[in-house]
Short mmCIF file of N, CA, C and O in Angstrom, two decimals:
data_model
loop_
_atom_site.label_atom_id
_atom_site.label_comp_id
_atom_site.label_asym_id
_atom_site.label_seq_id
_atom_site.Cartn_x
_atom_site.Cartn_y
_atom_site.Cartn_z
N MET A 463 267.63 45.93 -21.39
CA MET A 463 268.15 44.93 -20.52
C MET A 463 267.23 46.09 -19.15
O MET A 463 266.95 45.66 -18.54
N PHE A 464 267.53 47.14 -19.47
CA PHE A 464 266.58 48.00 -18.47
C PHE A 464 264.87 47.85 -18.45
O PHE A 464 264.28 47.63 -17.45
N ILE A 465 264.71 47.44 -19.60
CA ILE A 465 263.26 47.50 -20.08
C ILE A 465 262.81 46.04 -19.48
O ILE A 465 261.71 45.85 -18.85
N SER A 466 263.50 44.99 -19.42
CA SER A 466 263.40 43.54 -19.17
C SER A 466 263.36 43.49 -17.45
O SER A 466 262.47 42.63 -17.27
N ARG A 467 263.97 44.57 -16.88
CA ARG A 467 264.20 44.31 -15.43
C ARG A 467 262.80 45.09 -14.83
O ARG A 467 262.08 44.14 -13.94
N VAL A 468 262.44 46.16 -15.40
CA VAL A 468 261.08 46.94 -15.09
C VAL A 468 259.95 45.58 -15.42
O VAL A 468 259.19 45.95 -14.46
N PHE A 469 259.57 45.31 -16.45
CA PHE A 469 258.68 44.32 -16.96
C PHE A 469 258.87 43.14 -15.95
O PHE A 469 257.93 42.79 -15.45
N GLY A 470 260.15 42.63 -15.68
CA GLY A 470 260.10 41.25 -15.27
C GLY A 470 259.60 41.30 -13.83
O GLY A 470 258.93 40.77 -13.13
N ARG A 471 260.19 42.89 -13.08
CA ARG A 471 259.70 42.91 -11.77
C ARG A 471 258.20 43.19 -11.74
O ARG A 471 257.27 42.77 -10.76
N THR A 472 257.47 43.92 -12.47
CA THR A 472 256.41 44.04 -12.59
C THR A 472 255.00 42.90 -12.76
O THR A 472 254.73 42.49 -11.92
N PHE A 473 255.80 42.21 -13.70
CA PHE A 473 255.24 40.42 -13.74
C PHE A 473 255.28 39.59 -12.46
O PHE A 473 254.36 39.04 -12.18
N LEU A 474 256.24 39.99 -11.99
CA LEU A 474 257.02 38.83 -10.46
C LEU A 474 255.99 39.64 -9.56
O LEU A 474 255.52 38.88 -9.08
N ALA A 475 255.85 40.98 -9.48
CA ALA A 475 255.24 41.27 -8.10
C ALA A 475 253.57 41.05 -8.47
O ALA A 475 253.07 40.82 -7.70
N ALA A 476 253.18 40.92 -9.77
CA ALA A 476 251.51 40.49 -10.31
C ALA A 476 251.62 39.26 -9.82
O ALA A 476 250.62 39.14 -9.28
N ALA A 477 252.27 38.44 -10.00
CA ALA A 477 252.03 36.88 -10.02
C ALA A 477 252.68 36.60 -8.41
O ALA A 477 251.46 35.88 -7.88
N LYS A 478 253.36 37.28 -7.56
CA LYS A 478 253.54 37.22 -6.40
C LYS A 478 251.90 37.42 -5.62
O LYS A 478 251.53 37.15 -4.65
N SER A 479 251.40 39.06 -5.68
CA SER A 479 250.11 39.12 -5.32
C SER A 479 248.96 38.39 -5.39
O SER A 479 248.17 37.89 -4.83
N GLU A 480 249.25 37.67 -6.68
CA GLU A 480 247.92 36.61 -6.96
C GLU A 480 248.04 35.41 -6.21
O GLU A 480 247.08 34.91 -5.76
N ALA A 481 249.25 34.82 -6.17
CA ALA A 481 249.86 33.79 -5.28
C ALA A 481 249.24 34.04 -3.62
O ALA A 481 248.53 33.08 -3.18
N SER A 482 249.63 35.27 -3.31
CA SER A 482 249.31 35.42 -2.09
C SER A 482 247.67 35.85 -1.77
O SER A 482 247.42 35.29 -0.85
N ALA A 483 247.05 36.29 -2.75
CA ALA A 483 245.59 36.62 -2.61
C ALA A 483 244.88 34.99 -2.53
O ALA A 483 244.18 34.61 -1.64
N ALA A 484 245.34 33.95 -3.33
CA ALA A 484 244.83 32.68 -3.63
C ALA A 484 245.33 32.09 -2.13
O ALA A 484 244.38 31.45 -1.60
N ALA A 485 246.56 32.26 -1.77
CA ALA A 485 247.05 31.81 -0.55
C ALA A 485 245.78 32.05 0.50
O ALA A 485 245.51 31.31 1.45
N ALA A 486 245.42 33.14 0.84
CA ALA A 486 244.93 33.84 1.78
C ALA A 486 243.24 33.73 1.91
O ALA A 486 242.33 33.29 2.75
N SER A 487 242.79 33.11 0.64
CA SER A 487 241.64 32.84 0.28
C SER A 487 241.58 31.26 0.66
O SER A 487 240.15 31.14 1.21
N THR A 488 242.11 30.39 0.44
CA THR A 488 242.15 29.15 1.06
C THR A 488 242.50 29.06 2.49
O THR A 488 241.94 28.34 3.00
N ALA A 489 243.16 30.19 3.27
CA ALA A 489 243.39 30.37 4.58
C ALA A 489 242.42 30.32 5.14
O ALA A 489 241.37 29.70 6.29
N ARG A 490 241.20 31.38 4.51
CA ARG A 490 239.84 31.59 5.20
C ARG A 490 238.93 30.33 5.08
O ARG A 490 238.25 30.18 5.80
N THR A 491 238.96 29.89 3.98
CA THR A 491 238.04 28.63 3.80
C THR A 491 238.64 27.26 4.15
O THR A 491 238.02 26.34 3.89
N GLY A 492 239.78 27.30 4.32
CA GLY A 492 240.54 26.11 4.90
C GLY A 492 240.26 25.29 5.90
O GLY A 492 239.22 25.35 6.58
N TYR A 493 240.99 24.51 6.36
CA TYR A 493 240.89 23.56 7.32
C TYR A 493 241.30 24.08 8.59
O TYR A 493 242.18 24.80 9.03
N ASN A 494 239.94 24.34 9.34
CA ASN A 494 240.44 24.66 10.90
C ASN A 494 240.66 23.62 12.12
O ASN A 494 239.77 23.02 12.07
N PRO A 495 241.52 23.00 12.53
CA PRO A 495 241.84 22.20 13.63
C PRO A 495 240.48 22.41 14.44
O PRO A 495 240.40 21.45 15.25
N LEU A 496 240.47 23.46 15.37
CA LEU A 496 239.69 23.75 16.22
C LEU A 496 238.06 23.47 15.99
O LEU A 496 237.26 22.93 16.68
N GLU A 497 237.63 23.31 14.69
CA GLU A 497 236.36 23.03 14.20
C GLU A 497 235.89 21.26 14.37
O GLU A 497 235.00 21.01 14.49
N GLU A 498 237.26 20.50 15.09
CA GLU A 498 237.00 19.30 15.34
C GLU A 498 236.18 18.95 16.50
O GLU A 498 235.76 17.78 17.20
N PHE A 499 236.47 19.97 17.44
CA PHE A 499 235.69 20.24 18.80
C PHE A 499 234.16 20.54 18.90
O PHE A 499 233.54 20.31 19.85
N PHE A 500 233.71 20.53 17.43
CA PHE A 500 232.30 20.88 17.38
C PHE A 500 231.44 19.84 16.38
O PHE A 500 232.19 19.60 15.32
N GLU A 501 230.40 19.47 16.84
CA GLU A 501 229.98 18.42 15.96
C GLU A 501 229.20 19.33 14.57
O GLU A 501 228.75 20.46 14.92
N ALA A 502 229.09 18.58 13.42
CA ALA A 502 228.33 19.18 12.27
C ALA A 502 227.12 19.91 12.46
O ALA A 502 226.30 19.01 13.39
N ASP A 503 226.50 20.95 12.38
CA ASP A 503 225.59 21.62 12.68
C ASP A 503 224.37 20.37 11.85
O ASP A 503 224.51 20.31 10.86
N ARG A 504 223.40 20.30 12.72
CA ARG A 504 221.93 19.71 12.20
C ARG A 504 220.78 20.52 11.94
O ARG A 504 221.06 21.61 12.51
N ASN A 505 220.19 20.27 11.05
CA ASN A 505 218.83 21.02 10.73
C ASN A 505 218.23 20.83 12.00
O ASN A 505 217.53 19.73 12.13
N PRO A 506 217.66 21.72 12.70
CA PRO A 506 216.49 21.55 13.87
C PRO A 506 215.24 21.23 13.18
O PRO A 506 214.54 21.16 14.15
N ASP A 507 215.01 21.77 12.02
CA ASP A 507 213.76 21.50 11.40
C ASP A 507 213.29 19.47 11.30
O ASP A 507 212.12 19.75 11.00
N ASP A 508 214.48 19.25 11.23
CA ASP A 508 214.21 17.69 10.91
C ASP A 508 213.31 16.90 12.32
O ASP A 508 213.68 17.35 13.47
N ASP A 509 212.16 16.07 11.89
CA ASP A 509 211.66 15.82 12.96
C ASP A 509 211.90 14.38 13.22
O ASP A 509 211.79 14.10 14.06
N LYS A 510 212.93 13.89 12.35
CA LYS A 510 213.54 12.35 12.58
C LYS A 510 214.59 12.74 13.66
O LYS A 510 215.67 13.24 13.19
N PRO A 511 214.54 12.00 14.63
CA PRO A 511 215.43 12.01 15.54
C PRO A 511 216.65 11.35 15.28
O PRO A 511 216.54 10.12 14.65
N VAL A 512 217.98 11.86 15.35
CA VAL A 512 219.38 11.39 15.19
C VAL A 512 219.63 10.17 16.20
O VAL A 512 219.26 10.43 17.17
N VAL A 513 219.52 8.92 15.76
CA VAL A 513 220.00 7.78 16.40
C VAL A 513 221.19 7.54 16.33
O VAL A 513 222.21 7.47 15.28
N TYR A 514 222.03 7.60 17.82
CA TYR A 514 223.69 7.01 17.42
C TYR A 514 223.91 5.70 17.90
O TYR A 514 222.80 5.23 18.78
N GLY A 515 225.00 5.53 17.64
CA GLY A 515 225.25 3.92 17.92
C GLY A 515 225.61 3.17 19.57
O GLY A 515 225.51 4.38 20.19
N ARG A 516 225.64 2.06 19.41
CA ARG A 516 226.05 1.71 20.86
C ARG A 516 227.50 1.62 21.64
O ARG A 516 228.36 2.02 20.17
N SER A 517 227.58 1.38 22.58
CA SER A 517 229.00 1.39 22.86
C SER A 517 229.74 0.09 22.47
O SER A 517 229.09 -1.07 22.37
N TRP A 518 231.12 -0.03 22.66
CA TRP A 518 231.76 -1.57 22.16
C TRP A 518 231.46 -2.10 23.00
O TRP A 518 231.93 -1.76 24.65
N LYS A 519 231.53 -3.78 22.79
CA LYS A 519 231.53 -4.63 23.75
C LYS A 519 232.77 -5.14 23.66
O LYS A 519 233.67 -4.89 22.89
N ALA A 520 233.24 -5.76 24.92
CA ALA A 520 234.40 -6.44 25.41
C ALA A 520 234.98 -7.37 24.32
O ALA A 520 236.16 -7.80 23.77
N SER A 521 233.75 -8.15 24.22
CA SER A 521 233.99 -9.45 23.24
C SER A 521 234.15 -8.86 21.85
O SER A 521 235.42 -9.50 21.20
N GLU A 522 234.04 -7.74 21.17
CA GLU A 522 234.04 -7.43 19.86
C GLU A 522 235.56 -6.75 19.97
O GLU A 522 236.45 -6.80 19.03
N LEU A 523 236.21 -5.88 21.28
CA LEU A 523 237.21 -5.46 21.23
C LEU A 523 238.58 -6.19 21.38
O LEU A 523 239.39 -6.13 20.86
N ARG A 524 238.16 -7.47 21.83
CA ARG A 524 239.36 -8.70 21.95
C ARG A 524 239.86 -9.18 20.63
O ARG A 524 240.70 -9.57 20.51
N LEU A 525 238.93 -8.86 19.44
CA LEU A 525 239.21 -9.42 18.41
C LEU A 525 240.10 -8.31 17.66
O LEU A 525 240.66 -8.59 16.55
N LYS A 526 240.26 -7.57 17.98
CA LYS A 526 241.11 -6.41 17.49
C LYS A 526 242.59 -6.45 18.03
O LYS A 526 242.87 -7.03 18.83
N SER A 527 243.59 -5.57 16.79
CA SER A 527 244.67 -5.91 17.37
C SER A 527 245.33 -4.64 18.41
O SER A 527 244.56 -3.75 18.32
N TRP A 528 246.17 -4.73 18.79
CA TRP A 528 246.78 -3.66 19.61
C TRP A 528 246.62 -2.10 19.19
O TRP A 528 246.53 -1.34 19.42
N ASP A 529 247.36 -2.29 17.66
CA ASP A 529 246.98 -0.96 16.92
C ASP A 529 245.66 -0.39 16.82
O ASP A 529 245.68 0.60 16.88
N ASP A 530 245.01 -1.48 16.56
CA ASP A 530 243.52 -0.94 16.35
C ASP A 530 242.92 -0.47 17.47
O ASP A 530 241.98 0.52 17.39
N LEU A 531 243.19 -0.86 18.34
CA LEU A 531 242.52 -0.52 19.77
C LEU A 531 243.24 0.82 20.15
O LEU A 531 242.32 1.65 20.46
N ASN A 532 244.39 0.79 20.06
CA ASN A 532 245.13 2.39 19.78
C ASN A 532 244.38 3.12 19.21
O ASN A 532 244.30 4.86 19.81
N LYS A 533 244.35 3.39 17.66
CA LYS A 533 243.68 3.82 16.90
C LYS A 533 242.07 4.52 17.44
O LYS A 533 241.61 5.20 17.43
N LEU A 534 241.55 3.26 17.94
CA LEU A 534 240.10 3.40 18.46
C LEU A 534 239.97 4.40 19.77
O LEU A 534 239.06 4.91 19.94
N TRP A 535 240.99 3.87 20.20
CA TRP A 535 241.20 4.78 21.76
C TRP A 535 241.29 6.23 21.31
O TRP A 535 240.54 6.86 21.98
N TYR A 536 242.09 6.54 20.33
CA TYR A 536 242.24 7.94 20.01
C TYR A 536 240.78 8.65 19.36
O TYR A 536 240.45 9.79 19.34
N VAL A 537 240.18 7.80 18.73
CA VAL A 537 239.00 8.00 18.02
C VAL A 537 237.93 8.57 19.12
O VAL A 537 237.40 9.71 19.18
N LEU A 538 237.86 7.71 20.08
CA LEU A 538 236.88 7.77 21.23
C LEU A 538 237.43 8.86 21.94
O LEU A 538 236.44 9.96 22.56
N LEU A 539 238.62 9.37 22.39
CA LEU A 539 238.86 10.38 22.75
C LEU A 539 238.65 11.54 22.38
O LEU A 539 238.15 12.64 23.18
N LYS A 540 238.98 11.48 20.78
CA LYS A 540 238.32 12.90 20.29
C LYS A 540 237.10 13.09 20.53
O LYS A 540 236.46 14.39 20.56
N GLU A 541 235.97 11.99 20.19
CA GLU A 541 234.71 12.13 20.45
C GLU A 541 234.20 12.86 21.62
O GLU A 541 233.14 13.63 21.54
N LYS A 542 234.96 12.08 22.64
CA LYS A 542 234.89 12.61 24.28
C LYS A 542 234.97 14.08 24.27
O LYS A 542 234.37 15.10 24.90
N ASN A 543 236.11 14.48 23.70
CA ASN A 543 236.56 16.08 23.93
C ASN A 543 235.28 16.55 23.17
O ASN A 543 235.12 17.71 23.56
N MET A 544 234.67 16.27 21.79
CA MET A 544 233.91 16.73 21.32
C MET A 544 232.75 17.01 21.81
O MET A 544 231.99 18.26 22.10
N LEU A 545 232.23 16.32 22.39
CA LEU A 545 230.82 15.92 23.24
C LEU A 545 231.17 16.92 24.43
O LEU A 545 230.15 17.65 25.01
N MET A 546 232.24 16.78 25.15
CA MET A 546 232.43 17.64 26.52
C MET A 546 232.79 19.26 26.16
O MET A 546 231.82 20.04 26.82
N THR A 547 233.08 19.36 24.99
CA THR A 547 233.45 20.97 24.42
C THR A 547 231.86 21.77 24.05
O THR A 547 231.34 22.38 24.65
N GLN A 548 230.94 20.38 23.35
CA GLN A 548 229.75 20.87 22.99
C GLN A 548 228.71 21.13 24.22
O GLN A 548 227.86 21.85 24.16
N ARG A 549 228.80 20.25 25.31
CA ARG A 549 228.01 20.06 26.31
C ARG A 549 228.18 21.62 27.17
O ARG A 549 227.64 22.44 27.65
N GLN A 550 229.73 22.06 27.34
CA GLN A 550 230.08 23.01 28.07
C GLN A 550 229.58 24.20 27.37
O GLN A 550 229.19 25.11 28.02
N MET A 551 229.60 24.20 25.99
CA MET A 551 229.59 25.64 25.30
C MET A 551 227.78 25.93 25.46
O MET A 551 227.23 26.84 25.30
N LEU A 552 226.93 24.96 25.34
CA LEU A 552 225.78 24.81 25.45
C LEU A 552 225.29 25.15 26.75
O LEU A 552 223.80 26.05 27.20
N HIS A 553 225.89 24.53 27.96
CA HIS A 553 225.63 24.93 29.40
C HIS A 553 225.52 26.72 29.38
O HIS A 553 224.81 27.26 30.07
N ALA A 554 226.89 27.11 28.92
CA ALA A 554 227.15 28.52 29.26
C ALA A 554 225.97 29.54 28.18
O ALA A 554 225.98 30.49 28.93
N GLN A 555 225.48 28.80 27.53
CA GLN A 555 224.33 29.40 26.96
C GLN A 555 222.80 29.03 27.46
O GLN A 555 222.15 29.59 26.62
N ASN A 556 222.96 28.19 28.49
CA ASN A 556 221.37 27.87 28.93
C ASN A 556 220.74 27.12 28.02
O ASN A 556 219.54 27.14 28.08
N LEU A 557 221.48 26.22 27.10
CA LEU A 557 220.44 25.35 26.32
C LEU A 557 220.55 23.98 26.85
O LEU A 557 221.72 23.46 27.20
N ARG A 558 219.91 23.15 26.52
CA ARG A 558 220.01 21.85 26.61
C ARG A 558 220.82 21.19 25.57
O ARG A 558 220.88 21.32 24.74
N PHE A 559 221.67 20.01 26.34
CA PHE A 559 222.51 19.12 25.54
C PHE A 559 221.80 18.07 24.83
O PHE A 559 220.91 17.20 25.74
N PRO A 560 221.78 17.99 23.61
CA PRO A 560 221.12 16.95 23.03
C PRO A 560 221.86 15.56 22.96
O PRO A 560 223.15 15.68 22.90
N ASN A 561 220.91 14.63 23.14
CA ASN A 561 221.48 13.09 23.29
C ASN A 561 222.59 13.23 24.92
O ASN A 561 223.81 12.79 24.36
N PRO A 562 222.60 13.28 25.97
CA PRO A 562 223.50 13.15 26.60
C PRO A 562 223.90 11.66 27.02
O PRO A 562 224.76 11.72 27.82
N GLU A 563 223.20 10.67 26.55
CA GLU A 563 223.71 9.49 26.66
C GLU A 563 224.77 8.93 25.64
O GLU A 563 225.33 8.04 26.34
N ARG A 564 225.30 9.88 24.93
CA ARG A 564 226.73 9.97 24.02
C ARG A 564 227.59 9.57 25.04
O ARG A 564 228.46 8.70 24.78
N ILE A 565 227.82 10.11 25.98
CA ILE A 565 228.82 10.46 26.68
C ILE A 565 229.59 9.50 27.57
O ILE A 565 230.10 9.00 27.51
N PRO A 566 228.16 8.68 28.35
CA PRO A 566 228.30 7.60 28.80
C PRO A 566 228.98 6.44 28.44
O PRO A 566 229.83 5.69 28.47
N LYS A 567 228.44 6.39 27.30
CA LYS A 567 228.51 5.08 25.64
C LYS A 567 230.03 5.41 25.64
O LYS A 567 230.90 4.17 25.55
N VAL A 568 230.71 6.63 25.11
CA VAL A 568 231.94 6.74 24.81
C VAL A 568 232.71 6.25 26.15
O VAL A 568 233.75 5.65 26.01
N ARG A 569 232.80 6.94 26.94
CA ARG A 569 233.51 6.27 28.54
C ARG A 569 233.33 4.76 28.59
O ARG A 569 234.46 4.45 28.91
N LYS A 570 232.44 4.26 28.48
CA LYS A 570 232.22 2.84 28.74
C LYS A 570 233.08 2.16 27.73
O LYS A 570 234.04 1.05 27.92
N SER A 571 233.01 2.78 26.51
CA SER A 571 233.89 2.11 25.71
C SER A 571 235.42 2.00 25.75
O SER A 571 236.12 1.37 25.63
N MET A 572 235.52 3.22 26.19
CA MET A 572 237.00 3.44 26.61
C MET A 572 237.58 2.64 27.73
O MET A 572 238.96 2.21 27.86
N SER A 573 236.76 2.61 29.01
CA SER A 573 237.23 1.36 30.15
C SER A 573 236.89 0.33 29.46
O SER A 573 238.25 -0.47 29.76
N ARG A 574 236.21 -0.24 28.62
CA ARG A 574 236.67 -1.56 28.05
C ARG A 574 237.83 -1.66 27.20
O ARG A 574 238.27 -3.10 27.13
N ILE A 575 238.17 -0.63 26.52
CA ILE A 575 239.48 -0.99 25.81
C ILE A 575 240.59 -0.80 26.60
O ILE A 575 241.46 -1.80 26.55
N LYS A 576 240.73 -0.19 27.67
CA LYS A 576 241.47 -0.55 28.72
C LYS A 576 241.64 -1.73 29.42
O LYS A 576 242.29 -2.44 29.74
N HIS A 577 240.42 -2.28 29.46
CA HIS A 577 240.42 -3.79 30.52
C HIS A 577 241.18 -4.96 29.13
O HIS A 577 241.47 -5.68 29.63
N VAL A 578 240.67 -4.45 28.05
CA VAL A 578 241.05 -5.62 27.03
C VAL A 578 242.88 -5.44 27.10
O VAL A 578 243.42 -6.65 26.98
N LEU A 579 243.02 -4.31 27.03
CA LEU A 579 244.79 -4.30 26.74
C LEU A 579 245.32 -4.46 28.29
O LEU A 579 246.39 -5.29 27.87
N THR A 580 244.69 -4.80 29.17
CA THR A 580 245.09 -4.91 30.68
C THR A 580 245.09 -6.32 30.56
O THR A 580 246.17 -7.02 31.06
N GLU A 581 244.00 -7.08 30.21
CA GLU A 581 243.99 -8.78 30.00
C GLU A 581 244.89 -9.01 29.23
O GLU A 581 245.74 -9.93 29.33
N ARG A 582 245.50 -8.26 28.12
CA ARG A 582 246.80 -8.75 27.23
C ARG A 582 247.83 -8.62 27.76
O ARG A 582 249.01 -9.75 27.63
N ALA A 583 248.08 -7.71 28.45
CA ALA A 583 249.32 -7.42 29.37
C ALA A 583 249.46 -8.36 30.62
O ALA A 583 250.56 -8.83 30.68
N ILE A 584 248.50 -8.84 31.15
CA ILE A 584 248.46 -9.90 32.37
C ILE A 584 249.12 -11.27 31.68
O ILE A 584 249.77 -11.89 32.13
N GLU A 585 248.36 -11.50 30.25
CA GLU A 585 248.79 -12.98 29.80
C GLU A 585 250.01 -13.08 29.43
O GLU A 585 250.41 -13.84 29.01
N GLU A 586 251.07 -11.60 29.27
CA GLU A 586 251.85 -11.67 28.55
C GLU A 586 252.97 -12.43 29.47
O GLU A 586 253.28 -12.40 30.60
N ALA A 587 254.05 -13.31 29.12
CA ALA A 587 254.86 -14.05 29.46
C ALA A 587 255.92 -13.39 30.26
O ALA A 587 256.47 -13.82 31.07
N ASP A 588 256.57 -12.62 29.19
CA ASP A 588 257.67 -12.21 29.86
C ASP A 588 257.35 -10.70 30.49
O ASP A 588 256.59 -10.03 30.30
N PRO A 589 257.73 -10.76 31.90
CA PRO A 589 257.58 -9.99 32.73
C PRO A 589 257.89 -8.46 32.50
O PRO A 589 257.41 -7.32 32.62
N ARG A 590 259.48 -8.26 31.79
CA ARG A 590 259.53 -6.79 31.39
C ARG A 590 258.64 -6.33 30.27
O ARG A 590 258.12 -5.00 30.32
N ARG A 591 258.43 -7.21 29.43
CA ARG A 591 256.95 -6.73 28.40
C ARG A 591 255.81 -6.00 29.01
O ARG A 591 255.26 -5.39 28.59
N CYS A 592 255.24 -7.16 30.07
CA CYS A 592 254.49 -7.06 30.56
C CYS A 592 253.97 -5.55 31.73
O CYS A 592 253.21 -4.70 31.32
N ALA A 593 255.08 -5.18 32.09
CA ALA A 593 255.49 -4.16 32.86
C ALA A 593 255.48 -2.85 31.60
O ALA A 593 254.83 -1.59 32.15
N GLU A 594 255.81 -3.13 30.47
CA GLU A 594 256.09 -1.97 29.74
C GLU A 594 254.68 -2.05 28.86
O GLU A 594 254.03 -0.55 28.65
N MET A 595 253.57 -3.11 28.86
CA MET A 595 252.38 -2.91 28.07
C MET A 595 251.47 -2.02 29.54
O MET A 595 250.70 -1.12 29.13
N LYS A 596 251.80 -2.30 30.63
CA LYS A 596 250.94 -2.15 31.72
C LYS A 596 251.23 -0.09 31.77
O LYS A 596 250.46 0.47 31.89
N ARG A 597 252.53 0.18 31.69
CA ARG A 597 252.99 1.44 31.76
C ARG A 597 252.48 2.21 30.37
O ARG A 597 251.59 3.47 30.70
N MET A 598 252.12 1.54 29.23
CA MET A 598 251.87 2.25 28.21
C MET A 598 249.83 2.38 28.35
O MET A 598 249.34 3.13 27.72
N ILE A 599 249.49 1.48 28.96
CA ILE A 599 247.94 1.37 29.16
C ILE A 599 247.72 2.38 30.08
O ILE A 599 246.63 3.35 29.97
N ASN A 600 248.58 2.35 31.14
CA ASN A 600 248.09 3.57 32.15
C ASN A 600 248.46 4.84 31.67
O ASN A 600 248.01 5.97 32.25
N ALA A 601 249.40 4.95 30.55
CA ALA A 601 249.36 6.49 29.84
C ALA A 601 248.26 7.16 29.31
O ALA A 601 247.86 7.93 28.98
N LEU A 602 247.44 5.98 29.06
CA LEU A 602 246.07 6.41 28.06
C LEU A 602 245.30 7.11 28.79
O LEU A 602 245.05 6.88 30.00
#
């Protein structure tokens, strides 16, 4: 009985220390949400410039559902935050911000999403639902 307690505690302590070491190693190499504020590093030796897309057109956005537009809004908000963080970080280091035309594209897309959502709210027949939709849009 005494031997099983001693060996049981020894094995249990060894198992706990292995589990905590594994958790600590995954914590170091795991997911850090702050990394989303920074763009993935590119190789500066690449001769080929990176080409970024265009802003969304209002006609394209009118085809999307309310939920899709909300999801796209938050994707663009995340992109805008990432670009602004990167611009501020590079400005503090006296470095040039690459592709500064990306920020206006994101802002333009965001304003077009608000415009399309406002159009839908105005077309709503029920005044209470219209007012609720406008409050939601203004909260964006």
